[in-house]
Amino acid sequence: GENVEQHPSTLSVQEGDSAVIKCTYSDSASNYFPWYKQELGKGPQLIIDIRSNVGEKKDQRIAVTLNKTAKHFSLHITETQPEDSAVYFCAASIRGTGNQFYFGTGTSLTVIP
Amino acid sequence: GAVVSQHPSWVICKSGTSVKIECRSLDFQATTMFWYRQFPKQSLMLMATSNEGSKATYEQGVEKDKFLINHASLTLSTLTVTSAHPEDSSFYICSPTSRSGLYEQYFGPGTRLTVT
């Protein structure tokens, strides 16, 4: 089955700096890669996603890049703000509704004011 | 994004009792429901997958007789933790998805279960 690894497990940045979280996956059939933000005591929220036919996607301060050949994808947050502090999870899935999502182990991001 | 609700948001129960958690997809038909468990500072662990009207498929190591899943309608699924023990204390999260072609998977707000 799919194996998703995520690094780093914790990340601290100064407010205004950029944060980068990286994930690798093992199954070349995976073609959908979402990123979730989870605040304490809440369920994960989808913040951005990318499909395998796209190399990069951007939404305001958040961007995701995908390298299918190397089987890795990354989340980039620019101009970080204290409210970006949360746990971020990457995931991989094979296209087709009802298919299981495989999650990374999470990155705890702290943005220091 | 999709609207998913869970009830209750938190529950405390005594060891040996049963607890039912409800998950509702409010604005789309959930043909498939995933139930996850999350321990503190850990990732989401898939417990089971259920398709509407069918029996749930449980992940290895998850007791199907302990975690009863009912997915009788396209908008409601329930997870019942039977004879709960302190080690069942966790954050339970549902995630409905649809066969309509959507890639996205949305999550409920979670239910914090504490077994004393």
Short mmCIF file of C-alpha atoms in Angstrom, two decimals:
data_model
loop_
_atom_site.label_atom_id
_atom_site.label_comp_id
_atom_site.label_asym_id
_atom_site.label_seq_id
_atom_site.Cartn_x
_atom_site.Cartn_y
_atom_site.Cartn_z
CA GLY A 1 0.00 0.00 0.00
CA GLU A 2 0.85 3.66 -0.08
CA ASN A 3 3.34 5.09 2.42
CA VAL A 4 3.47 8.82 3.01
CA GLU A 5 6.33 10.39 4.92
CA GLN A 6 6.31 13.97 6.14
CA HIS A 7 9.08 16.25 7.36
CA PRO A 8 9.76 18.04 9.57
CA SER A 9 7.64 16.95 12.50
CA THR A 10 7.97 20.38 14.11
CA LEU A 11 8.77 23.73 12.58
CA SER A 12 9.17 27.15 14.15
CA VAL A 13 9.44 30.29 12.08
CA GLN A 14 9.40 34.00 12.74
CA GLU A 15 6.31 35.87 11.69
CA GLY A 16 6.71 37.00 8.11
CA ASP A 17 9.12 34.24 7.16
CA SER A 18 8.27 31.32 4.91
CA ALA A 19 7.55 27.77 5.98
CA VAL A 20 8.07 24.67 3.89
CA ILE A 21 6.78 21.19 4.67
CA LYS A 22 7.74 18.23 2.55
CA CYS A 23 6.11 14.88 1.88
CA THR A 24 7.08 11.83 -0.10
CA TYR A 25 4.88 9.02 -1.28
CA SER A 26 5.59 5.54 -2.52
CA ASP A 27 2.74 4.54 -4.84
CA SER A 28 3.15 5.97 -8.32
CA ALA A 29 -0.57 5.42 -8.88
CA SER A 30 -1.42 8.16 -6.37
CA ASN A 31 -2.67 11.19 -8.22
CA TYR A 32 -4.32 13.47 -5.70
CA PHE A 33 -2.42 15.24 -2.93
CA PRO A 34 -4.30 17.41 -0.45
CA TRP A 35 -2.97 19.37 2.50
CA TYR A 36 -4.91 19.78 5.70
CA LYS A 37 -4.59 22.21 8.59
CA GLN A 38 -5.70 21.00 11.99
CA GLU A 39 -6.12 23.32 14.92
CA LEU A 40 -6.24 21.99 18.45
CA GLY A 41 -9.42 20.09 19.19
CA LYS A 42 -10.78 20.44 15.67
CA GLY A 43 -11.05 18.28 12.60
CA PRO A 44 -8.65 18.72 9.68
CA GLN A 45 -9.49 21.43 7.18
CA LEU A 46 -8.54 21.21 3.54
CA ILE A 47 -6.35 24.18 2.67
CA ILE A 48 -5.01 23.31 -0.75
CA ASP A 49 -4.69 20.32 -3.03
CA ILE A 50 -2.98 19.33 -6.22
CA ARG A 51 -3.61 16.70 -8.85
CA SER A 52 -0.95 14.76 -10.63
CA ASN A 53 -1.41 16.56 -13.93
CA VAL A 54 -0.29 19.82 -12.34
CA GLY A 55 3.15 20.74 -11.05
CA GLU A 56 2.27 23.72 -8.92
CA LYS A 57 -0.78 25.39 -7.47
CA LYS A 58 -1.04 28.62 -5.55
CA ASP A 59 -3.70 30.20 -3.41
CA GLN A 60 -2.68 33.54 -1.92
CA ARG A 61 0.05 32.81 0.63
CA ILE A 62 -0.14 29.06 0.21
CA ALA A 63 1.37 27.03 -2.60
CA VAL A 64 1.91 23.36 -3.27
CA THR A 65 4.43 21.82 -5.65
CA LEU A 66 4.49 18.28 -6.96
CA ASN A 67 7.34 16.30 -8.45
CA LYS A 68 5.84 13.09 -9.80
CA THR A 69 9.16 11.67 -10.88
CA ALA A 70 10.67 11.99 -7.45
CA LYS A 71 7.32 11.24 -5.76
CA HIS A 72 7.39 14.22 -3.48
CA PHE A 73 5.24 17.25 -2.89
CA SER A 74 5.65 20.29 -0.70
CA LEU A 75 3.57 22.93 1.02
CA HIS A 76 4.87 26.48 1.00
CA ILE A 77 3.46 29.17 3.25
CA THR A 78 4.78 32.67 2.68
CA GLU A 79 4.52 35.71 4.94
CA THR A 80 3.54 33.50 7.85
CA GLN A 81 1.22 34.84 10.51
CA PRO A 82 0.58 33.64 14.08
CA GLU A 83 -2.79 32.25 12.98
CA ASP A 84 -0.94 29.87 10.67
CA SER A 85 0.23 28.01 13.78
CA ALA A 86 -1.36 24.54 13.63
CA VAL A 87 -0.61 20.97 12.67
CA TYR A 88 -0.41 20.35 8.95
CA PHE A 89 -0.99 16.97 7.33
CA CYS A 90 -0.26 15.93 3.79
CA ALA A 91 -2.10 13.06 2.16
CA ALA A 92 -2.04 10.99 -0.99
CA SER A 93 -4.81 9.18 -2.76
CA ILE A 94 -5.61 7.42 -5.99
CA ARG A 95 -8.24 9.08 -8.12
CA GLY A 96 -11.66 7.62 -7.68
CA THR A 97 -14.17 8.51 -5.09
CA GLY A 98 -14.27 6.37 -2.05
CA ASN A 99 -10.59 5.62 -2.20
CA GLN A 100 -8.60 5.72 0.99
CA PHE A 101 -6.43 8.71 1.81
CA TYR A 102 -3.01 8.02 3.25
CA PHE A 103 -1.80 10.66 5.66
CA GLY A 104 1.59 11.89 6.64
CA THR A 105 2.56 12.04 10.28
CA GLY A 106 1.93 15.75 10.59
CA THR A 107 4.01 18.89 11.09
CA SER A 108 3.43 21.15 14.06
CA LEU A 109 4.04 24.68 12.81
CA THR A 110 4.61 27.50 15.27
CA VAL A 111 4.80 31.06 13.99
CA ILE A 112 6.56 33.26 16.51
CA PRO A 113 5.23 36.83 16.65
CA GLY B 1 -16.08 23.14 1.12
CA ALA B 2 -18.53 20.52 2.26
CA VAL B 3 -20.32 20.89 5.56
CA VAL B 4 -19.91 17.99 7.94
CA SER B 5 -21.22 17.84 11.47
CA GLN B 6 -20.48 15.49 14.31
CA HIS B 7 -22.35 15.00 17.53
CA PRO B 8 -21.44 15.10 20.28
CA SER B 9 -18.32 17.23 20.09
CA TRP B 10 -17.10 15.73 23.31
CA VAL B 11 -18.30 13.02 25.65
CA ILE B 12 -17.18 11.54 28.94
CA CYS B 13 -18.40 8.08 29.81
CA LYS B 14 -17.71 5.41 32.36
CA SER B 15 -15.81 2.27 31.52
CA GLY B 16 -18.11 -0.46 30.25
CA THR B 17 -20.73 1.81 28.75
CA SER B 18 -21.42 2.45 25.08
CA VAL B 19 -21.19 5.72 23.22
CA LYS B 20 -22.72 6.63 19.88
CA ILE B 21 -21.19 9.28 17.65
CA GLU B 22 -23.18 10.73 14.78
CA CYS B 23 -21.75 12.14 11.58
CA ARG B 24 -23.84 14.06 9.10
CA SER B 25 -22.97 15.42 5.69
CA LEU B 26 -25.17 18.46 5.40
CA ASP B 27 -24.81 19.50 1.80
CA PHE B 28 -23.94 16.41 -0.21
CA GLN B 29 -24.66 12.72 -0.36
CA ALA B 30 -22.03 10.66 1.35
CA THR B 31 -21.88 7.37 -0.44
CA THR B 32 -18.72 6.46 1.46
CA MET B 33 -17.80 7.26 5.02
CA PHE B 34 -14.37 6.99 6.57
CA TRP B 35 -13.95 6.87 10.34
CA TYR B 36 -10.64 7.88 11.82
CA ARG B 37 -9.16 7.84 15.28
CA GLN B 38 -6.49 10.27 16.35
CA PHE B 39 -4.42 10.01 19.51
CA PRO B 40 -2.69 13.10 20.90
CA LYS B 41 0.07 14.43 18.68
CA GLN B 42 -0.41 11.65 16.17
CA SER B 43 -1.75 11.40 12.67
CA LEU B 44 -5.16 10.18 11.66
CA MET B 45 -5.56 6.42 11.76
CA LEU B 46 -8.21 4.95 9.51
CA MET B 47 -10.51 2.66 11.47
CA ALA B 48 -13.07 1.64 8.91
CA THR B 49 -14.69 2.44 5.60
CA SER B 50 -18.38 2.09 4.97
CA ASN B 51 -20.46 2.43 1.85
CA GLU B 52 -24.06 3.40 2.18
CA GLY B 53 -26.22 0.38 2.72
CA SER B 54 -23.29 -2.02 3.10
CA LYS B 55 -21.30 -3.43 5.97
CA ALA B 56 -18.22 -1.53 6.97
CA THR B 57 -14.72 -2.70 6.14
CA TYR B 58 -12.42 -2.50 9.14
CA GLU B 59 -8.70 -1.89 9.15
CA GLN B 60 -6.42 -4.47 10.62
CA GLY B 61 -6.39 -4.33 14.38
CA VAL B 62 -9.76 -2.59 14.70
CA GLU B 63 -12.38 -4.75 16.40
CA LYS B 64 -15.56 -4.70 14.37
CA ASP B 65 -17.63 -5.90 17.32
CA LYS B 66 -16.36 -3.07 19.45
CA PHE B 67 -16.69 -0.26 16.95
CA LEU B 68 -20.07 -0.61 15.32
CA ILE B 69 -20.60 1.46 12.22
CA ASN B 70 -23.95 2.12 10.64
CA HIS B 71 -24.25 3.95 7.34
CA ALA B 72 -27.91 3.54 6.57
CA SER B 73 -28.42 6.79 4.71
CA LEU B 74 -26.50 9.10 2.43
CA THR B 75 -26.36 11.83 5.03
CA LEU B 76 -25.88 10.00 8.29
CA SER B 77 -23.37 7.53 9.66
CA THR B 78 -22.89 6.47 13.25
CA LEU B 79 -20.00 4.98 15.15
CA THR B 80 -20.84 3.21 18.39
CA VAL B 81 -18.03 2.40 20.80
CA THR B 82 -19.31 -0.54 22.78
CA SER B 83 -18.11 -1.45 26.26
CA ALA B 84 -15.71 1.46 26.21
CA HIS B 85 -12.45 1.29 28.09
CA PRO B 86 -9.97 4.03 28.99
CA GLU B 87 -7.72 3.02 26.09
CA ASP B 88 -10.58 3.92 23.73
CA SER B 89 -10.22 7.54 24.81
CA SER B 90 -9.34 9.38 21.63
CA PHE B 91 -10.46 11.93 19.07
CA TYR B 92 -12.82 10.34 16.55
CA ILE B 93 -13.26 12.00 13.18
CA CYS B 94 -15.59 11.10 10.37
CA SER B 95 -14.97 11.88 6.74
CA PRO B 96 -17.73 11.54 4.18
CA THR B 97 -17.06 11.41 0.49
CA SER B 98 -19.12 11.00 -2.61
CA ARG B 99 -19.04 8.79 -5.67
CA SER B 100 -20.06 11.72 -7.80
CA GLY B 101 -16.53 12.27 -8.96
CA LEU B 102 -15.20 14.53 -6.28
CA TYR B 103 -11.57 14.17 -5.32
CA GLU B 104 -11.93 16.04 -2.13
CA GLN B 105 -12.29 14.49 1.27
CA TYR B 106 -13.70 16.63 4.03
CA PHE B 107 -13.66 15.98 7.72
CA GLY B 108 -16.06 16.42 10.55
CA PRO B 109 -15.07 18.57 13.52
CA GLY B 110 -14.31 15.48 15.58
CA THR B 111 -15.59 13.98 18.81
CA ARG B 112 -13.39 13.86 21.88
CA LEU B 113 -14.16 10.68 23.83
CA THR B 114 -12.89 10.29 27.36
CA VAL B 115 -13.53 7.02 29.14
CA THR B 116 -13.08 7.11 32.90
#
